[in-house]
Amino acid sequence: MTAVPAKQVSNEKVLLGDEAVATGALDAGISAAYSYPGTPATEIAEYLVRHAKKHGRPHASWTTNEKTAYEEALGASMVGRRALVSMKHVGLNVAADPFMNSAIIAINGGLVVAVADDPGMHSSQNEQDTRYFADFAHTICLEPATQQQAYDMTREGFDLSERFQVPVVIRLVTRLAHSRAVVQVKPPRPENDLRKAPDPSKWILLPGNARKGWQALLDRLPDIREYTETCVHNVLTLNADDRTLGVITTGTARNYFLECAGQLKTMPSHLHVGAYPLPVQKIRKLLDHVERVLVIEEGYPLLEGQLRGLLPEIKPIAGKLSGELPLAGELNTDLVRKALGLSERTATVLTTLPLPGRPPQLCSGCPHQDSFKALKDVLKGFDHSLVSADIGCYTLGALPPYEAIESCVCMGASVGLAKGAAEAGFHPAVAVIGDSTFLHSGVTPLMDAVAADANMTLLILDNGTVGMTGGQPTMLSSSGIEKLVLGTGVKPEHFKVIEAHPKKTEQMAEVIRKEIDHRGLSVIIMVRECLETARRSKKKVAS
Amino acid sequence: MKRDIIIAGVGGQGVLSISTIIAASALKEGLHVKQAEVHGMAQRGGAVVSDLRLSDSPIHSSTIPRGCADVILSMEPLESLRYLEYLSPEGLVVASESPVINISDYPELESVLAAIKNLPRSVLVDADGLARKAGSPRASNMVMVGAVSGSLPLRQDTLESFITEAFAGKGEKMVQTNIDAFRAGRALSN
Ligand code: SF4
């Protein structure tokens, strides 16, 4: 190997897919960025928040949840500035209301929503595919295959958003979000001037206006389709000498196909799709050219499903719906190899030893351990009990040695679940939620519980941080959360705050026991800072 | 020329720092690089892996296909066995012999080490011991970088310059400790 001397050009950066999105947004001249942390999207906003701390502008901040993040970004767009909002896939469920409606209001300053899907569920509750959301809203979705595209598409997304007056979705997947490669960046563009949306009626979605807005969006669709039909992200390469196989790839699926393509006898005709709505003409051209087609997409079979339609197939289509590729989980080169009919590679196998899994676990000394110990001690005294829980490090309390919780559905669900169970007649019903998740989506069901004086006990594990995603700040301090809880009308005599400490588990258990015995709503906050966050802030003080 | 390297360990062992130092060195030497990382939930004391791909021609996938890894570099013996299906038949395993036993069903250490020794090409490294000798048990990941460096198409001074850069913020002594750790590992690989 001859090592070429390094290219010392400053327009090259080594970036995670997430960071490429952030850099693309910065260079597109955003004025604001908002996000709620969630793997695999967290590093987008982390990058921008760090940048804002260092340089002052553009504004970048964490928010209470994805819905507030989206609405704040929309506010920036309303006054003509560009804004980025980023979140994990399930975050868009929370932000679905503003997202769907923002497609109708005639976006002013460019609005890009970067959503990171998690096929394979590395760190998620499901593997929903955000391309369906973009389709649902009738807007543009760009799907990068590389870090370079993540940068380019994000930049371009802002132009498209202003041109077509729609929010533009950038759909990432874990493998792109969390892998690094070299990205060539271009000179940055300045921020937009302040320019309030010229026609406020477009932003007032009264039925009369909304009907007009919806129609206007439908009228813009042919132009949007014309764009995706001709843009550089949807690339059709026909092999004139071989008409047997056509391959359609979307997003990162292209990488796996290209890994294998060199080993095929002939290069199949290939359509790569990186921009939606689907380029129907290009798809037709490919299908006209070949005998059969293989569709490789990361996520749900969106394109494949549309291609099959309801009527009998015109040509044989292979993909996830016909079993050549699995419907569940993440794609990889080996699965694509098989679908292309290439032989499996020899692998080393371990026969001598059973290999135990090594699941993630709570840090040793984590305050949640004390809370779980106290709770389990109390519940031993009951024949049956229900502990609904939520999303965060404490979800690991489902695993041995704790096995202390019985649910994890979506952000904030623990509170409503306990209330519903209590009202169905179950006792004791205990909900366990972290401070950040409580602020994200637990306050609203708490108001329901207060109004009904539901016979349940809510444990808020207050560690002063968003622990699981790396210690982002919460929106309210511990004292703020106390005031908030009392402000919802929780009875002060059934509101307790206690330190979560290994030496205090008996006292904690005593408090929990008493409040479970109370027939009505109780809220107990167990406080101690996350060890990781404490370590990080100490480091910061020291340096 | 390509080198597909799987870097394995347990959350908190510095797998990402290893990956970052090798990746930066490869870029400096003009190679194409793709590096896949694990973030989020798995970092909490669970199995952690980073796929690092170096090549003199463009790389498509950021993950390494089955049977293609040239090297598995593992901060922990059991973890080095977890990804064997990705190792090429001629591939090399370089593993630290110090276990992290944070699960109840961890197999007999002797049988884990025996399984590694039984592989066609493997090296067990007393990473913790060499790191302690170099000045800090926390430098064991740099011992491992050293131990694998002989199998990488990278120059020693390039790797050392990025180790220096990575620890510069922690003071000169820390830099020297990590460089010494790297050299102790490298001595094994020569
Ligand atoms: S990161 Fe914090 S909250 Fe999460 S397990 Fe560790 S100490 Fe507990």
PDB file of N, CA and C in Angstrom, chain A residues 252-293:
ATOM      1  N   THR A 252     -30.143   4.081   2.491  1.00  0.00           N
ATOM      2  CA  THR A 252     -28.908   3.337   2.782  1.00  0.00           C
ATOM      3  C   THR A 252     -28.891   1.941   2.177  1.00  0.00           C
ATOM      4  N   ALA A 253     -30.027   1.455   1.695  1.00  0.00           N
ATOM      5  CA  ALA A 253     -30.046   0.129   1.078  1.00  0.00           C
ATOM      6  C   ALA A 253     -29.086   0.093  -0.114  1.00  0.00           C
ATOM      7  N   ARG A 254     -28.876   1.257  -0.728  1.00  0.00           N
ATOM      8  CA  ARG A 254     -27.955   1.314  -1.861  1.00  0.00           C
ATOM      9  C   ARG A 254     -26.548   0.846  -1.475  1.00  0.00           C
ATOM     10  N   ASN A 255     -26.129   1.202  -0.255  1.00  0.00           N
ATOM     11  CA  ASN A 255     -24.774   0.824   0.178  1.00  0.00           C
ATOM     12  C   ASN A 255     -24.599  -0.687   0.172  1.00  0.00           C
ATOM     13  N   TYR A 256     -25.614  -1.379   0.661  1.00  0.00           N
ATOM     14  CA  TYR A 256     -25.509  -2.842   0.731  1.00  0.00           C
ATOM     15  C   TYR A 256     -25.527  -3.442  -0.672  1.00  0.00           C
ATOM     16  N   PHE A 257     -26.335  -2.854  -1.536  1.00  0.00           N
ATOM     17  CA  PHE A 257     -26.389  -3.339  -2.917  1.00  0.00           C
ATOM     18  C   PHE A 257     -25.033  -3.138  -3.593  1.00  0.00           C
ATOM     19  N   LEU A 258     -24.455  -1.949  -3.434  1.00  0.00           N
ATOM     20  CA  LEU A 258     -23.171  -1.676  -4.092  1.00  0.00           C
ATOM     21  C   LEU A 258     -22.048  -2.565  -3.543  1.00  0.00           C
ATOM     22  N   GLU A 259     -22.136  -2.937  -2.265  1.00  0.00           N
ATOM     23  CA  GLU A 259     -21.155  -3.876  -1.694  1.00  0.00           C
ATOM     24  C   GLU A 259     -21.144  -5.188  -2.476  1.00  0.00           C
ATOM     25  N   CYS A 260     -22.323  -5.592  -2.930  1.00  0.00           N
ATOM     26  CA  CYS A 260     -22.458  -6.903  -3.579  1.00  0.00           C
ATOM     27  C   CYS A 260     -22.357  -6.826  -5.095  1.00  0.00           C
ATOM     28  N   ALA A 261     -22.674  -5.653  -5.657  1.00  0.00           N
ATOM     29  CA  ALA A 261     -22.874  -5.563  -7.106  1.00  0.00           C
ATOM     30  C   ALA A 261     -21.657  -6.040  -7.892  1.00  0.00           C
ATOM     31  N   GLY A 262     -20.459  -5.753  -7.377  1.00  0.00           N
ATOM     32  CA  GLY A 262     -19.227  -6.125  -8.080  1.00  0.00           C
ATOM     33  C   GLY A 262     -19.099  -7.625  -8.291  1.00  0.00           C
ATOM     34  N   GLN A 263     -19.792  -8.401  -7.462  1.00  0.00           N
ATOM     35  CA  GLN A 263     -19.671  -9.856  -7.578  1.00  0.00           C
ATOM     36  C   GLN A 263     -20.728 -10.472  -8.490  1.00  0.00           C
ATOM     37  N   LEU A 264     -21.634  -9.644  -9.001  1.00  0.00           N
ATOM     38  CA  LEU A 264     -22.641 -10.160  -9.936  1.00  0.00           C
ATOM     39  C   LEU A 264     -22.022 -10.272 -11.323  1.00  0.00           C
ATOM     40  N   LYS A 265     -22.545 -11.225 -12.117  1.00  0.00           N
ATOM     41  CA  LYS A 265     -21.975 -11.433 -13.451  1.00  0.00           C
ATOM     42  C   LYS A 265     -22.174 -10.194 -14.324  1.00  0.00           C
ATOM     43  N   THR A 266     -23.374  -9.637 -14.277  1.00  0.00           N
ATOM     44  CA  THR A 266     -23.603  -8.374 -14.976  1.00  0.00           C
ATOM     45  C   THR A 266     -24.245  -7.406 -14.009  1.00  0.00           C
ATOM     46  N   MET A 267     -23.980  -6.137 -14.208  1.00  0.00           N
ATOM     47  CA  MET A 267     -24.567  -5.120 -13.343  1.00  0.00           C
ATOM     48  C   MET A 267     -26.027  -4.933 -13.748  1.00  0.00           C
ATOM     49  N   PRO A 268     -26.968  -5.192 -12.818  1.00  0.00           N
ATOM     50  CA  PRO A 268     -28.370  -5.020 -13.179  1.00  0.00           C
ATOM     51  C   PRO A 268     -28.692  -3.548 -13.444  1.00  0.00           C
ATOM     52  N   SER A 269     -29.767  -3.292 -14.181  1.00  0.00           N
ATOM     53  CA  SER A 269     -30.280  -1.929 -14.267  1.00  0.00           C
ATOM     54  C   SER A 269     -30.679  -1.523 -12.861  1.00  0.00           C
ATOM     55  N   HIS A 270     -30.469  -0.260 -12.547  1.00  0.00           N
ATOM     56  CA  HIS A 270     -30.600   0.140 -11.149  1.00  0.00           C
ATOM     57  C   HIS A 270     -31.272   1.505 -11.030  1.00  0.00           C
ATOM     58  N   LEU A 271     -32.297   1.560 -10.210  1.00  0.00           N
ATOM     59  CA  LEU A 271     -32.886   2.858  -9.849  1.00  0.00           C
ATOM     60  C   LEU A 271     -32.650   3.079  -8.371  1.00  0.00           C
ATOM     61  N   HIS A 272     -32.002   4.190  -8.050  1.00  0.00           N
ATOM     62  CA  HIS A 272     -31.875   4.540  -6.639  1.00  0.00           C
ATOM     63  C   HIS A 272     -32.815   5.697  -6.323  1.00  0.00           C
ATOM     64  N   VAL A 273     -33.578   5.530  -5.246  1.00  0.00           N
ATOM     65  CA  VAL A 273     -34.518   6.567  -4.838  1.00  0.00           C
ATOM     66  C   VAL A 273     -34.033   7.212  -3.543  1.00  0.00           C
ATOM     67  N   GLY A 274     -33.817   8.516  -3.600  1.00  0.00           N
ATOM     68  CA  GLY A 274     -33.421   9.260  -2.405  1.00  0.00           C
ATOM     69  C   GLY A 274     -34.347  10.425  -2.132  1.00  0.00           C
ATOM     70  N   ALA A 275     -35.344  10.627  -3.022  1.00  0.00           N
ATOM     71  CA  ALA A 275     -36.284  11.739  -2.829  1.00  0.00           C
ATOM     72  C   ALA A 275     -37.701  11.268  -3.118  1.00  0.00           C
ATOM     73  N   TYR A 276     -38.613  11.609  -2.232  1.00  0.00           N
ATOM     74  CA  TYR A 276     -40.031  11.253  -2.347  1.00  0.00           C
ATOM     75  C   TYR A 276     -40.842  12.533  -2.399  1.00  0.00           C
ATOM     76  N   PRO A 277     -42.045  12.545  -3.042  1.00  0.00           N
ATOM     77  CA  PRO A 277     -42.830  11.421  -3.559  1.00  0.00           C
ATOM     78  C   PRO A 277     -42.075  10.627  -4.624  1.00  0.00           C
ATOM     79  N   LEU A 278     -42.471   9.350  -4.758  1.00  0.00           N
ATOM     80  CA  LEU A 278     -41.761   8.436  -5.634  1.00  0.00           C
ATOM     81  C   LEU A 278     -41.719   8.943  -7.077  1.00  0.00           C
ATOM     82  N   PRO A 279     -40.587   8.779  -7.730  1.00  0.00           N
ATOM     83  CA  PRO A 279     -40.451   9.180  -9.131  1.00  0.00           C
ATOM     84  C   PRO A 279     -41.092   8.126 -10.042  1.00  0.00           C
ATOM     85  N   VAL A 280     -42.376   8.287 -10.274  1.00  0.00           N
ATOM     86  CA  VAL A 280     -43.151   7.242 -10.944  1.00  0.00           C
ATOM     87  C   VAL A 280     -42.645   6.966 -12.361  1.00  0.00           C
ATOM     88  N   GLN A 281     -42.298   8.039 -13.078  1.00  0.00           N
ATOM     89  CA  GLN A 281     -41.829   7.850 -14.468  1.00  0.00           C
ATOM     90  C   GLN A 281     -40.565   6.992 -14.504  1.00  0.00           C
ATOM     91  N   LYS A 282     -39.662   7.301 -13.600  1.00  0.00           N
ATOM     92  CA  LYS A 282     -38.398   6.549 -13.577  1.00  0.00           C
ATOM     93  C   LYS A 282     -38.648   5.087 -13.217  1.00  0.00           C
ATOM     94  N   ILE A 283     -39.563   4.874 -12.302  1.00  0.00           N
ATOM     95  CA  ILE A 283     -39.884   3.497 -11.920  1.00  0.00           C
ATOM     96  C   ILE A 283     -40.459   2.758 -13.132  1.00  0.00           C
ATOM     97  N   ARG A 284     -41.355   3.435 -13.870  1.00  0.00           N
ATOM     98  CA  ARG A 284     -41.944   2.814 -15.065  1.00  0.00           C
ATOM     99  C   ARG A 284     -40.875   2.461 -16.085  1.00  0.00           C
ATOM    100  N   LYS A 285     -39.965   3.420 -16.287  1.00  0.00           N
ATOM    101  CA  LYS A 285     -38.898   3.190 -17.266  1.00  0.00           C
ATOM    102  C   LYS A 285     -38.097   1.938 -16.916  1.00  0.00           C
ATOM    103  N   LEU A 286     -37.776   1.812 -15.654  1.00  0.00           N
ATOM    104  CA  LEU A 286     -37.005   0.642 -15.226  1.00  0.00           C
ATOM    105  C   LEU A 286     -37.816  -0.626 -15.484  1.00  0.00           C
ATOM    106  N   LEU A 287     -39.081  -0.600 -15.074  1.00  0.00           N
ATOM    107  CA  LEU A 287     -39.899  -1.799 -15.220  1.00  0.00           C
ATOM    108  C   LEU A 287     -40.107  -2.191 -16.679  1.00  0.00           C
ATOM    109  N   ASP A 288     -40.210  -1.172 -17.530  1.00  0.00           N
ATOM    110  CA  ASP A 288     -40.351  -1.467 -18.960  1.00  0.00           C
ATOM    111  C   ASP A 288     -39.103  -2.152 -19.500  1.00  0.00           C
ATOM    112  N   HIS A 289     -37.975  -1.856 -18.885  1.00  0.00           N
ATOM    113  CA  HIS A 289     -36.695  -2.327 -19.419  1.00  0.00           C
ATOM    114  C   HIS A 289     -36.354  -3.753 -18.979  1.00  0.00           C
ATOM    115  N   VAL A 290     -36.860  -4.173 -17.828  1.00  0.00           N
ATOM    116  CA  VAL A 290     -36.392  -5.452 -17.272  1.00  0.00           C
ATOM    117  C   VAL A 290     -37.508  -6.494 -17.172  1.00  0.00           C
ATOM    118  N   GLU A 291     -37.077  -7.752 -16.940  1.00  0.00           N
ATOM    119  CA  GLU A 291     -38.060  -8.831 -16.803  1.00  0.00           C
ATOM    120  C   GLU A 291     -38.605  -8.917 -15.393  1.00  0.00           C
ATOM    121  N   ARG A 292     -37.713  -8.722 -14.421  1.00  0.00           N
ATOM    122  CA  ARG A 292     -38.158  -8.771 -13.034  1.00  0.00           C
ATOM    123  C   ARG A 292     -37.397  -7.747 -12.228  1.00  0.00           C
ATOM    124  N   VAL A 293     -37.949  -7.411 -11.054  1.00  0.00           N
ATOM    125  CA  VAL A 293     -37.327  -6.359 -10.272  1.00  0.00           C
ATOM    126  C   VAL A 293     -37.190  -6.800  -8.814  1.00  0.00           C
TER     127      VAL A 293
END
